[in-house]
GROMACS .gro file of C-alpha atoms in nm:
model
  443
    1UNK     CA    1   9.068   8.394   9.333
    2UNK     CA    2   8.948   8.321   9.649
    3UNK     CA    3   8.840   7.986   9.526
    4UNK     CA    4   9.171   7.910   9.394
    5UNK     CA    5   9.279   7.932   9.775
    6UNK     CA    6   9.034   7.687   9.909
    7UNK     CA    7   9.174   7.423   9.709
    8UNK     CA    8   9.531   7.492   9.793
    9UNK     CA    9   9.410   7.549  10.182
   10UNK     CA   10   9.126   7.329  10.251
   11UNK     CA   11   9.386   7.042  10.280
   12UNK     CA   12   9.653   7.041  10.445
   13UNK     CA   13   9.968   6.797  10.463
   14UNK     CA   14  10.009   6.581  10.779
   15UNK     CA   15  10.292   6.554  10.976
   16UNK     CA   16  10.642   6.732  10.961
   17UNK     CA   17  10.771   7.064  10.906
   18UNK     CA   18  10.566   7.137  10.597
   19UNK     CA   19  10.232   7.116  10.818
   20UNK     CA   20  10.386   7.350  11.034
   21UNK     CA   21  10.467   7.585  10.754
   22UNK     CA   22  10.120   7.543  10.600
   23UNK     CA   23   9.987   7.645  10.944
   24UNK     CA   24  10.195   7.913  10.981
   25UNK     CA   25  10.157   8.034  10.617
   26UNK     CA   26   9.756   8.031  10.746
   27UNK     CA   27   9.760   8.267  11.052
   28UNK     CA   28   9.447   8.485  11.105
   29UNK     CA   29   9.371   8.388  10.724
   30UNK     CA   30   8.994   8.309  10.689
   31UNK     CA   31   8.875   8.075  10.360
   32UNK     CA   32   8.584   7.914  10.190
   33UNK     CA   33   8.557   7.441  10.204
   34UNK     CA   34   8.256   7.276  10.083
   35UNK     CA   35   8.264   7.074  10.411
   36UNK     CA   36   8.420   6.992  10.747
   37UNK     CA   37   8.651   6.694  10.728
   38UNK     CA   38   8.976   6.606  10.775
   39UNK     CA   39   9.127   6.903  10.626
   40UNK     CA   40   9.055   7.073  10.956
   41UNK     CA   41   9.329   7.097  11.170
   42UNK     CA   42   9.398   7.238  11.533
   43UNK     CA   43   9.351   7.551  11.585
   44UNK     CA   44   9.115   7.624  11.270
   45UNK     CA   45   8.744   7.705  11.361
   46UNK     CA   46   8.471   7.666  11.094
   47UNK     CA   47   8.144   7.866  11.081
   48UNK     CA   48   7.902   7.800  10.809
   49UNK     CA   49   7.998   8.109  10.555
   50UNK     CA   50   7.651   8.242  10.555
   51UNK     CA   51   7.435   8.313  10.908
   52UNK     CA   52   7.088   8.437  10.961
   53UNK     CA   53   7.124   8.583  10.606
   54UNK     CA   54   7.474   8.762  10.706
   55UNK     CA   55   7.823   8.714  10.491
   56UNK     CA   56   8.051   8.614  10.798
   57UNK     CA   57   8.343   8.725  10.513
   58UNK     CA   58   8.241   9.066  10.463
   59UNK     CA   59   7.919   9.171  10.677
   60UNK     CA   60   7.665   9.204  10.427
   61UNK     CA   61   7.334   9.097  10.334
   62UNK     CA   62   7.315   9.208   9.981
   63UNK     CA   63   7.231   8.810   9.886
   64UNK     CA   64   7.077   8.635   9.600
   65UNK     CA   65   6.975   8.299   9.552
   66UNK     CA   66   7.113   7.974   9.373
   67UNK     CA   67   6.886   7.718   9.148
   68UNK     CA   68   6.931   7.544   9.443
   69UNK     CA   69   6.737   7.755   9.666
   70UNK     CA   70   7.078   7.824   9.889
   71UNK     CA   71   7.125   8.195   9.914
   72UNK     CA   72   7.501   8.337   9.831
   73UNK     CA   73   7.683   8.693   9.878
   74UNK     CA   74   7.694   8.910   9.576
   75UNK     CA   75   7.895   9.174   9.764
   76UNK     CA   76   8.240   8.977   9.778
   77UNK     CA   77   8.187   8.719   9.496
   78UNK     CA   78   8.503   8.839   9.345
   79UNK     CA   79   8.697   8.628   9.613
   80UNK     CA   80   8.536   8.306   9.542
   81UNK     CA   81   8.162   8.300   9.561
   82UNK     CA   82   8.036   8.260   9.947
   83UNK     CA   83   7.675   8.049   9.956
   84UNK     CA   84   7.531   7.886  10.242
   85UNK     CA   85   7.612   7.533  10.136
   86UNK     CA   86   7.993   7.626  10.229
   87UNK     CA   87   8.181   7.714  10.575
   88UNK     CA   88   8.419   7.969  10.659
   89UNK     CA   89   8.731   7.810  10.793
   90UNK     CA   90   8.942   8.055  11.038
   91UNK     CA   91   9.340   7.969  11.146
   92UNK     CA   92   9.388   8.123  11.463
   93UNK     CA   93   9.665   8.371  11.473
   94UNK     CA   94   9.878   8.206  11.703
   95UNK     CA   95  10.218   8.331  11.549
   96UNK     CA   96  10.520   8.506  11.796
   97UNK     CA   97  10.768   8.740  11.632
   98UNK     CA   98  11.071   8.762  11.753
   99UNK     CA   99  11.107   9.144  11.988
  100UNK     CA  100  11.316   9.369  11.734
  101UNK     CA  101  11.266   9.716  11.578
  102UNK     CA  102  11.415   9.615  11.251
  103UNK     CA  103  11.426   9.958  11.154
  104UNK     CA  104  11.699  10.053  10.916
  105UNK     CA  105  11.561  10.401  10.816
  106UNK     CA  106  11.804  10.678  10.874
  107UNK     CA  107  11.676  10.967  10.806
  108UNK     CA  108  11.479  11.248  11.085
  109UNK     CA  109  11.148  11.372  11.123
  110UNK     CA  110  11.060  11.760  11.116
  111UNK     CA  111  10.978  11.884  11.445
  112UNK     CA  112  10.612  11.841  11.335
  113UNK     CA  113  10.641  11.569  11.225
  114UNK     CA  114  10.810  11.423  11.547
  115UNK     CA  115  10.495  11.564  11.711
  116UNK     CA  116  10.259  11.340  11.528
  117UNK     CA  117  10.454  11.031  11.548
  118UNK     CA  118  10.498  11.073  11.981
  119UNK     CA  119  10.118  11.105  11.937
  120UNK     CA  120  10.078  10.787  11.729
  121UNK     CA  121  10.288  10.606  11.964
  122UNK     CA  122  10.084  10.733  12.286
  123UNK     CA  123   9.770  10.585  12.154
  124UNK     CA  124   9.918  10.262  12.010
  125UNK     CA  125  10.054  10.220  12.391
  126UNK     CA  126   9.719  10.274  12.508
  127UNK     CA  127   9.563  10.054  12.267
  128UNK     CA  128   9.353  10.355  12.101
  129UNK     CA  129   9.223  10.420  11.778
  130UNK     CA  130   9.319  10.762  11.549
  131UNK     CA  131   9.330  10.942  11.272
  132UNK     CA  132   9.589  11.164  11.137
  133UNK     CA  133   9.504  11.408  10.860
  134UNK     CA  134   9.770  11.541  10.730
  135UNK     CA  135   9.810  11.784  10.409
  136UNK     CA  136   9.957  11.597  10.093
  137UNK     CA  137  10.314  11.595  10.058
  138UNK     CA  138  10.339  11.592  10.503
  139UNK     CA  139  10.555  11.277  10.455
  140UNK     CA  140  10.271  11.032  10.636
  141UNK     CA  141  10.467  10.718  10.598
  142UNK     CA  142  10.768  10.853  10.730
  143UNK     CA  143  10.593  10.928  11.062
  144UNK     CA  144  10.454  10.676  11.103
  145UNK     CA  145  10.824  10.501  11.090
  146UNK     CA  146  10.878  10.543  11.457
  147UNK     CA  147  10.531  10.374  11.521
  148UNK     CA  148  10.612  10.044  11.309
  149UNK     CA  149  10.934  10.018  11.498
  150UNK     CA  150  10.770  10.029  11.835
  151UNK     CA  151  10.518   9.759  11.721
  152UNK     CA  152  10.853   9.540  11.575
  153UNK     CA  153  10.974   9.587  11.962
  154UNK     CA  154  10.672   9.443  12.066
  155UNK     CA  155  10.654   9.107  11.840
  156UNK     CA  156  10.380   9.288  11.693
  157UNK     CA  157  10.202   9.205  11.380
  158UNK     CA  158  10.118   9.461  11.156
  159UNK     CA  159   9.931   9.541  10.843
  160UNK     CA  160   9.920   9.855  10.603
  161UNK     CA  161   9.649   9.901  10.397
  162UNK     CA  162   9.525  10.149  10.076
  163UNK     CA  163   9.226  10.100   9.857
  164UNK     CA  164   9.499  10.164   9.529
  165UNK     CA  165   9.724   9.863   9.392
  166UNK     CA  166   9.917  10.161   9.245
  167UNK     CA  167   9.930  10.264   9.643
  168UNK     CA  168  10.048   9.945   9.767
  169UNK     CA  169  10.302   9.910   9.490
  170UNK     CA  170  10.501  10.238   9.577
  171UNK     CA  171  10.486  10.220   9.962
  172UNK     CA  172  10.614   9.798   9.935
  173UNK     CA  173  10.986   9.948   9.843
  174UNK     CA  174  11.030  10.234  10.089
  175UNK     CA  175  10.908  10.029  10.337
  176UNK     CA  176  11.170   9.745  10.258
  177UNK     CA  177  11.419   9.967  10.282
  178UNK     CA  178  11.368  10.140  10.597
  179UNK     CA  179  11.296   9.788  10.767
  180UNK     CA  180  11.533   9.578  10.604
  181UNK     CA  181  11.548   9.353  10.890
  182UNK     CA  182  11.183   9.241  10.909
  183UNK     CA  183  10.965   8.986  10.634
  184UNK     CA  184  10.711   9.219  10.454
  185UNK     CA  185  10.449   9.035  10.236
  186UNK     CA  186  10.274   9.226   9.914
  187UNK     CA  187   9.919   9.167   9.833
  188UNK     CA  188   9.678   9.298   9.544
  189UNK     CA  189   9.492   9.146   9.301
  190UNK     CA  190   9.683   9.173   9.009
  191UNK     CA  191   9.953   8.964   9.140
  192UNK     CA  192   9.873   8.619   9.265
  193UNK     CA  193  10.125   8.490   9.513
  194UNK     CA  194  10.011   8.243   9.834
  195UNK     CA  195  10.011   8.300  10.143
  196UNK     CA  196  10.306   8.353  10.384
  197UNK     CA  197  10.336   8.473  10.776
  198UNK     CA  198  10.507   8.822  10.712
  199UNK     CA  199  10.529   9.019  11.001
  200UNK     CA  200  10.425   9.367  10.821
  201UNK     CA  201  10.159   9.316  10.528
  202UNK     CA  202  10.079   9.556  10.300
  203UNK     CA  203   9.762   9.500  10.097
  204UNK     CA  204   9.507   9.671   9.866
  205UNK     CA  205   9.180   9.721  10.164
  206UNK     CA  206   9.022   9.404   9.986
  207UNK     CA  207   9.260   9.197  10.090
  208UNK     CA  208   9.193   9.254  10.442
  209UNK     CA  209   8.853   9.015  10.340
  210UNK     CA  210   9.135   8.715  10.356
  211UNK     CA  211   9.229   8.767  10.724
  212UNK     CA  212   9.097   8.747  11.064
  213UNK     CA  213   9.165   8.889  11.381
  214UNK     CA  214   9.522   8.870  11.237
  215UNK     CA  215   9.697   9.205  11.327
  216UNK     CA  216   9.811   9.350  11.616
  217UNK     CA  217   9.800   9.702  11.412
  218UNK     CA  218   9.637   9.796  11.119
  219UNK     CA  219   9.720  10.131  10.922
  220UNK     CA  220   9.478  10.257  10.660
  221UNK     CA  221   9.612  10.512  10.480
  222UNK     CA  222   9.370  10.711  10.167
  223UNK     CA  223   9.086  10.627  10.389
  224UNK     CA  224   8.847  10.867  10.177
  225UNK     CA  225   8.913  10.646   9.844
  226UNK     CA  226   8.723  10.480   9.640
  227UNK     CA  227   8.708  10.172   9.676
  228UNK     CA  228   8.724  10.220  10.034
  229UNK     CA  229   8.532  10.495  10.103
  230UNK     CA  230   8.164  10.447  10.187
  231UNK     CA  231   8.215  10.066  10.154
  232UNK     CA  232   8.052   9.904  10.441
  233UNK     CA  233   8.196   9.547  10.346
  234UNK     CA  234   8.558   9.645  10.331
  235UNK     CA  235   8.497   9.877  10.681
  236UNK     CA  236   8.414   9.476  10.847
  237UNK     CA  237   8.672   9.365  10.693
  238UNK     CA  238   8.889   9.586  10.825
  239UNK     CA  239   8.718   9.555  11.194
  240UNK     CA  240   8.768   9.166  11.146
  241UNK     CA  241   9.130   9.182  11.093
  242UNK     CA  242   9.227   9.322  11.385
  243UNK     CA  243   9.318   9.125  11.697
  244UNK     CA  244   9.014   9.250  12.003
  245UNK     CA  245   9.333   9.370  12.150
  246UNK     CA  246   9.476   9.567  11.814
  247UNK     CA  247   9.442   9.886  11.736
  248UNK     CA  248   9.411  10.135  11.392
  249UNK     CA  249   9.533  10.412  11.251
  250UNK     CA  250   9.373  10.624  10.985
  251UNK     CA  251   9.603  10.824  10.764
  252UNK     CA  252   9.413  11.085  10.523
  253UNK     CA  253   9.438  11.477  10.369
  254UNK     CA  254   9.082  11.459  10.335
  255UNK     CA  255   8.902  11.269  10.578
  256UNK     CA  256   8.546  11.202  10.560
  257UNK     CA  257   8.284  11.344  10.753
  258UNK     CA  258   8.233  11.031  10.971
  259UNK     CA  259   8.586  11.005  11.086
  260UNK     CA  260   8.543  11.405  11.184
  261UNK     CA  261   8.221  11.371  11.350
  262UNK     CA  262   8.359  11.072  11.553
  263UNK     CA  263   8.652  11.338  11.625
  264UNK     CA  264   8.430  11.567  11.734
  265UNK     CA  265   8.239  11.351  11.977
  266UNK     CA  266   8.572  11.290  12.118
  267UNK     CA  267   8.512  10.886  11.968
  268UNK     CA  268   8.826  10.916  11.795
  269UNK     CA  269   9.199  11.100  11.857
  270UNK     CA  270   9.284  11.297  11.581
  271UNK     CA  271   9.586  11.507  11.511
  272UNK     CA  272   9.629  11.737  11.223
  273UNK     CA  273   9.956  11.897  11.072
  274UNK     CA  274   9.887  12.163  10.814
  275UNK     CA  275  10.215  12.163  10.668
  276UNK     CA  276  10.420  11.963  10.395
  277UNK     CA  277  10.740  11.840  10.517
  278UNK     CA  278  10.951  12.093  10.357
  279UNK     CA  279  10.758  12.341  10.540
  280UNK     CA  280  10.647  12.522  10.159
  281UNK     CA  281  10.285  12.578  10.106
  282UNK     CA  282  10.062  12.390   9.935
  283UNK     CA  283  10.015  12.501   9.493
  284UNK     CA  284   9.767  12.713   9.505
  285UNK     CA  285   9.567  12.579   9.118
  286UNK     CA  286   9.526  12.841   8.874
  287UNK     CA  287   9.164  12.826   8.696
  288UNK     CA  288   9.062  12.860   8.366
  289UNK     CA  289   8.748  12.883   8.182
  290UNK     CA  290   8.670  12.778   7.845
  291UNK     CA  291   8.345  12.835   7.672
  292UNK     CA  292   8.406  12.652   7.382
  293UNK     CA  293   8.435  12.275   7.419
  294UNK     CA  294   8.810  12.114   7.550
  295UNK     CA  295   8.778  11.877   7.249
  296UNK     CA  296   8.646  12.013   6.854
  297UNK     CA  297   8.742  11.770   6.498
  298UNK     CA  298   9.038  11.617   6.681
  299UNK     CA  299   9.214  11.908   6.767
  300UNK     CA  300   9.235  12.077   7.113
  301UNK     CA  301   9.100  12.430   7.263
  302UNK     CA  302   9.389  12.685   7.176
  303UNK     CA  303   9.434  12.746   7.532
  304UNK     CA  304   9.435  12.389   7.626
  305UNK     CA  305   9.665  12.324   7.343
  306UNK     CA  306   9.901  12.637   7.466
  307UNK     CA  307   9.873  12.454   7.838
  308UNK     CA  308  10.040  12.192   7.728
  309UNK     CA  309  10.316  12.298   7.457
  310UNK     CA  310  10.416  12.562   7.814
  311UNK     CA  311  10.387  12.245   8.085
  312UNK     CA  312  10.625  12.015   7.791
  313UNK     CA  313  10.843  12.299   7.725
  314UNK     CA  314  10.900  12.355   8.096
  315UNK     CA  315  11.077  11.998   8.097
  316UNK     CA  316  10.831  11.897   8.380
  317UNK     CA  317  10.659  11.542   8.340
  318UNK     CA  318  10.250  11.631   8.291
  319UNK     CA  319   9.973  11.418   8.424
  320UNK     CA  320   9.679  11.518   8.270
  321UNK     CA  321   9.338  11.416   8.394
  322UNK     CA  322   9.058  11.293   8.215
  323UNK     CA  323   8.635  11.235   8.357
  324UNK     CA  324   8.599  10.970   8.117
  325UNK     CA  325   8.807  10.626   7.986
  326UNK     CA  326   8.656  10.708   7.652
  327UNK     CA  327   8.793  11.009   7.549
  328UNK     CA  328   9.121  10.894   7.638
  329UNK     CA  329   9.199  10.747   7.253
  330UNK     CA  330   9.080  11.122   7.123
  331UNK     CA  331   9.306  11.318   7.322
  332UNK     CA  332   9.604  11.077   7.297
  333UNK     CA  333   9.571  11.131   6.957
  334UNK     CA  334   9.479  11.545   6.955
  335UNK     CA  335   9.770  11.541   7.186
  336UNK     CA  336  10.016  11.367   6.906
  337UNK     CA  337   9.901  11.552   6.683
  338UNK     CA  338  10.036  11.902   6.886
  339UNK     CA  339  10.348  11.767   6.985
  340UNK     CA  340  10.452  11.437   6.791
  341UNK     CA  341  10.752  11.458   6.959
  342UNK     CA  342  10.620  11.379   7.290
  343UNK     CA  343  10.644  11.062   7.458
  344UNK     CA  344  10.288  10.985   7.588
  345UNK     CA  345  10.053  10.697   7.680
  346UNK     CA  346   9.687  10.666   7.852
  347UNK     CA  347   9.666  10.481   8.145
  348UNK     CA  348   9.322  10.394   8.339
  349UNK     CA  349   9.253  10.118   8.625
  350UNK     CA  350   9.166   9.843   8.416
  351UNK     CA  351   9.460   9.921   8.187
  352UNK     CA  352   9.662   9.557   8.148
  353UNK     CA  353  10.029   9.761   8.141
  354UNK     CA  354   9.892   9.997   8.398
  355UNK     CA  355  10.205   9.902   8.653
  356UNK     CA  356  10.406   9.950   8.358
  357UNK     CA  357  10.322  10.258   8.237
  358UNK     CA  358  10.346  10.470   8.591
  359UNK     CA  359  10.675  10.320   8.670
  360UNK     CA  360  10.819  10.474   8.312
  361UNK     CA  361  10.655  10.773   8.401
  362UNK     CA  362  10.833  10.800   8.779
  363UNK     CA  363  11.135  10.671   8.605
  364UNK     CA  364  11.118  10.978   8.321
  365UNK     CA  365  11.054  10.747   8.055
  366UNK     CA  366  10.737  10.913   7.946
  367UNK     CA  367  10.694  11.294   7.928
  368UNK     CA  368  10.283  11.309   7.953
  369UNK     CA  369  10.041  11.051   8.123
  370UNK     CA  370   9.646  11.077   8.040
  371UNK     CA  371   9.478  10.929   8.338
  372UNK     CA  372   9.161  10.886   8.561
  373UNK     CA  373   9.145  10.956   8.890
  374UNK     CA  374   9.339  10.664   8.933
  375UNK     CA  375   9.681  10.864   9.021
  376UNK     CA  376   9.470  11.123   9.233
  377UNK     CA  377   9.620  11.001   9.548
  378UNK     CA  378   9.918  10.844   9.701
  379UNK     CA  379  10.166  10.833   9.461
  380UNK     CA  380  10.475  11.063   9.448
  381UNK     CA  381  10.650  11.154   9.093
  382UNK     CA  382  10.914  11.450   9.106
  383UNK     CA  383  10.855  11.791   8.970
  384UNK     CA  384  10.511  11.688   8.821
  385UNK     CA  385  10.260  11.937   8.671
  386UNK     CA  386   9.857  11.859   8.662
  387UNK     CA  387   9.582  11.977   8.443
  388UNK     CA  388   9.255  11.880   8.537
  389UNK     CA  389   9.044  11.837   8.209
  390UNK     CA  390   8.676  11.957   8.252
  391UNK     CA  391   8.722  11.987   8.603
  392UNK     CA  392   8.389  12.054   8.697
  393UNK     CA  393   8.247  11.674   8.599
  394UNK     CA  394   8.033  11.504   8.864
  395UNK     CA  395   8.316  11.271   8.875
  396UNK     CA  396   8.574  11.504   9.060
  397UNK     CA  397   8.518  11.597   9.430
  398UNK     CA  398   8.647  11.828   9.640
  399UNK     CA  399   8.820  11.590   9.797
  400UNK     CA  400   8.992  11.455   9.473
  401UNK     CA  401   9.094  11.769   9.317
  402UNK     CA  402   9.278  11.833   9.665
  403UNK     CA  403   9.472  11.517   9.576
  404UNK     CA  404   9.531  11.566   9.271
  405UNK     CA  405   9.728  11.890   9.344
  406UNK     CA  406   9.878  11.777   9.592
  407UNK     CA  407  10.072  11.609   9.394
  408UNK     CA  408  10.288  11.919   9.276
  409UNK     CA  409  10.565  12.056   9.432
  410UNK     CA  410  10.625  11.736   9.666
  411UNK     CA  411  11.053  11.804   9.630
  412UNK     CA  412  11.192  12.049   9.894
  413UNK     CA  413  11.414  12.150   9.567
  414UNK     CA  414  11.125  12.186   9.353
  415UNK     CA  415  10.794  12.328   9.618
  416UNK     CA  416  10.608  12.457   9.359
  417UNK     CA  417  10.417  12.424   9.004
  418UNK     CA  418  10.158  12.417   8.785
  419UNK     CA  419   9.822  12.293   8.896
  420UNK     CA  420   9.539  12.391   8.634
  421UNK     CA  421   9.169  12.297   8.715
  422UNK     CA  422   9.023  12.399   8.328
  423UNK     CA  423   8.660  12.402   8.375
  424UNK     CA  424   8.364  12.496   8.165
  425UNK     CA  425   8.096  12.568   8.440
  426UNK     CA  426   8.246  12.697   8.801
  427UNK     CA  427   8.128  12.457   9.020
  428UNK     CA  428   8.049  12.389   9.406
  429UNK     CA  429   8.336  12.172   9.422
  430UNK     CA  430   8.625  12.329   9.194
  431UNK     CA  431   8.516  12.634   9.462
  432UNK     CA  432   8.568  12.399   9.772
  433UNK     CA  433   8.878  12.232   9.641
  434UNK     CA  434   9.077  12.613   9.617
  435UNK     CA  435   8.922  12.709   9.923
  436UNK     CA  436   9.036  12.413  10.086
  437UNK     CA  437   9.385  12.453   9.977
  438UNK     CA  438   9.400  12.815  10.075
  439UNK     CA  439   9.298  12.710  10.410
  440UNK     CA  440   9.536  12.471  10.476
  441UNK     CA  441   9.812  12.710  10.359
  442UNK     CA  442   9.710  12.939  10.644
  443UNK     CA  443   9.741  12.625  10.851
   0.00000   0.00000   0.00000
């Protein structure tokens, strides 16, 4: 927690070269002390935590008050909780890198591709901000190789960030490999590590509350997802850890309409390619109605049932989504009940062996995953299939069920596949979603 922190940081050890690591493990970190005393050092600034009613951590003003009259922030309590009787220390981020691309990626970029990453570079050398949208499947973090290794050059820090820990977990090892020559840090909250001075961070978007004017870059890819999306506290956050002389990058297949309206008012560069990186279109998803509930006694809808003895049969791994946690136990065990043979598990965000569970699936350990819309986006498994389970809940948007197919048919080998929205009422969105899709396809 973020109180857990203040005790480790709000002293520090005098003299030596572990004060100079502690200082250095600090830079453009931001934390909560009861106090100024001692345990502020050169180069640290403290502001009381909460001004003229305003979190300085995360911008808001959704407060409440203490027994003790002081008022605290109830929109970032979950890092330590921020009151007025406490100050905000800040550790300036007075770190140099040493000038090296550090890139050890060897593979090439489409000729599209190569077209967004020259653009991504022109506007990082101009110190602008942008947006790429790009269709799922375009290879985004490959193109934006080129841009990381022009930042390296530079002594540049830089962070990446996603609003998924199961984001953040699969981009940590492709981007150790293809920069094997530069210290990359890992941050989420379900793994508690301290600080350190990596050059390239890559964090869940809440952990960009930790950090201030810190990075030199900062890449937000999944801008459109929860928790990110329409979250005013983690868009300061993001605005405070940037250097005044940084710069960010959006990275999205769906971006929201404020991103596109800044576009539009020429606020914001955008570029857009239309096409996955093998060049294949985009699984078109095949619809089916049901009148009858998915769910009856147990036992599943013929035609759902048939869905899935054809996906299993196929030999292709099945995510199956789900609107609701709690019907996860019922079809887990409707699901058995079809094919006992199968090897299946639930997984949903709060799951404890959540980490676990999607790296058996990825690694083929695990033949069907029930899930929320936790695996919509940004994660990559080969030659999945998706079914979409009552498709037309509230809880699936346009944008989401875009995701979610895009995750078929990611493998140049394998550019196609089932995608099946199953859907009792045609709705506004399941109509958008195809549309959409279709669109993009004509590019």
């Amino acid at each position: 927690s973020f109180d857990k922190k203040s005790s480790l940081f709000g002293v520090l050890v005098s003299g030596g070269e572990k004060m100079t690591e502690e200082k250095e493990s600090l830079a453009g970190r931001q934390w909560l002390v009861d106090k100024v005393d001692n345990s502020i050092k050169e180069g640290q600034t403290a502001i009381p935590a909460i001004e003229n009613g305003i979190c300085q951590r995360c911008g808001s003003s959704c407060w409440a008050r203490l027994p003790s009259g002081f008022l605290y922030c109830r929109a970032c309590v979950g890092l330590g909780r921020l009151d007025e009787g406490k100050l905000l220390v800040r550790q300036a981020a007075g770190s140099h890198y040493p000038a090296r691309a550090g890139m050890t990626w060897t593979g090439q970029l489409q000729e599209r591709q190569e077209g967004v990453s020259r653009f991504l570079l022109e506007k990082f050398a101009a110190k602008e901000g942008c947006l790429v949208e790009a269709v799922t499947g375009a290879g985004k973090t490959e193109m934006i190789f080129p841009l990381l290794a022009e930042a390296f050059s530079c002594g540049c820090r830089v962070a990446i960030a996603t609003p998924r820990i199961d984001v953040v977990n699969e981009l940590y090892p492709r981007l150790v490999a293809a920069f094997g020559e530069v210290e990359i840090g890992k941050y989420h909250g379900r793994e508690e590590k301290e600080a350190a001075n990596e050059q390239l961070v890559i964090c869940t978007t809440h952990q960009l509350l930790k950090y201030y004017q810190a990075f030199d870059l900062l890449i937000i890819d999944e801008i459109d997802s929860f928790p990110y999306a329409g979250n005013p506290q983690l868009h300061f956050a993001a605005g405070n850890a940037v250097k005044k002389t940084g710069s960010q990058v959006f990275l999205t297949a769906t971006p929201p309409e404020d991103l596109l309206k800044a576009a539009r008012q020429g606020k914001l560069a955008i570029v857009r390619l239309n096409r996955r990186f093998h060049c294949y279109p985009l699984p078109v998803p095949r619809l089916d109605l049901y009148v009858k509930p998915f769910l009856t006694k147990g036992r599943l809808h013929p035609k759902l049932a048939r869905r899935i003895k054809m996906a299993a049969k196929s030999g292709h791994p099945l995510l199956v989504f789900l609107p609701r946690i709690a019907q996860m136990p019922q079809y887990f065990a409707a699901v058995k009940r079809l094919l006992p043979d199968l090897r299946l598990a639930t997984v949903y965000a709060q799951d404890p062996d959540r980490l676990e569970k999607v790296e058996k699936f990825r690694k083929g350990d695990l033949d069907l995953l029930l899930t929320t819309t936790i695996l919509e986006r940004g994660v990559t498994f080969k030659h999945v299939w998706v079914i979409i389970v009552a498709a037309d809940d509230e809880i699936y948007s346009a944008a989401s069920m875009v995701q979610i197919a895009g995750r078929v048919g990611r493998d140049k080998q394998d550019p196609d596949g089932l995608v099946l929205f199953c859907y009792r009422r045609y709705s506004r969105q399941i109509r958008s979603a195809v549309k959409q899709i279709k669109e993009m396809n004509r590019g």
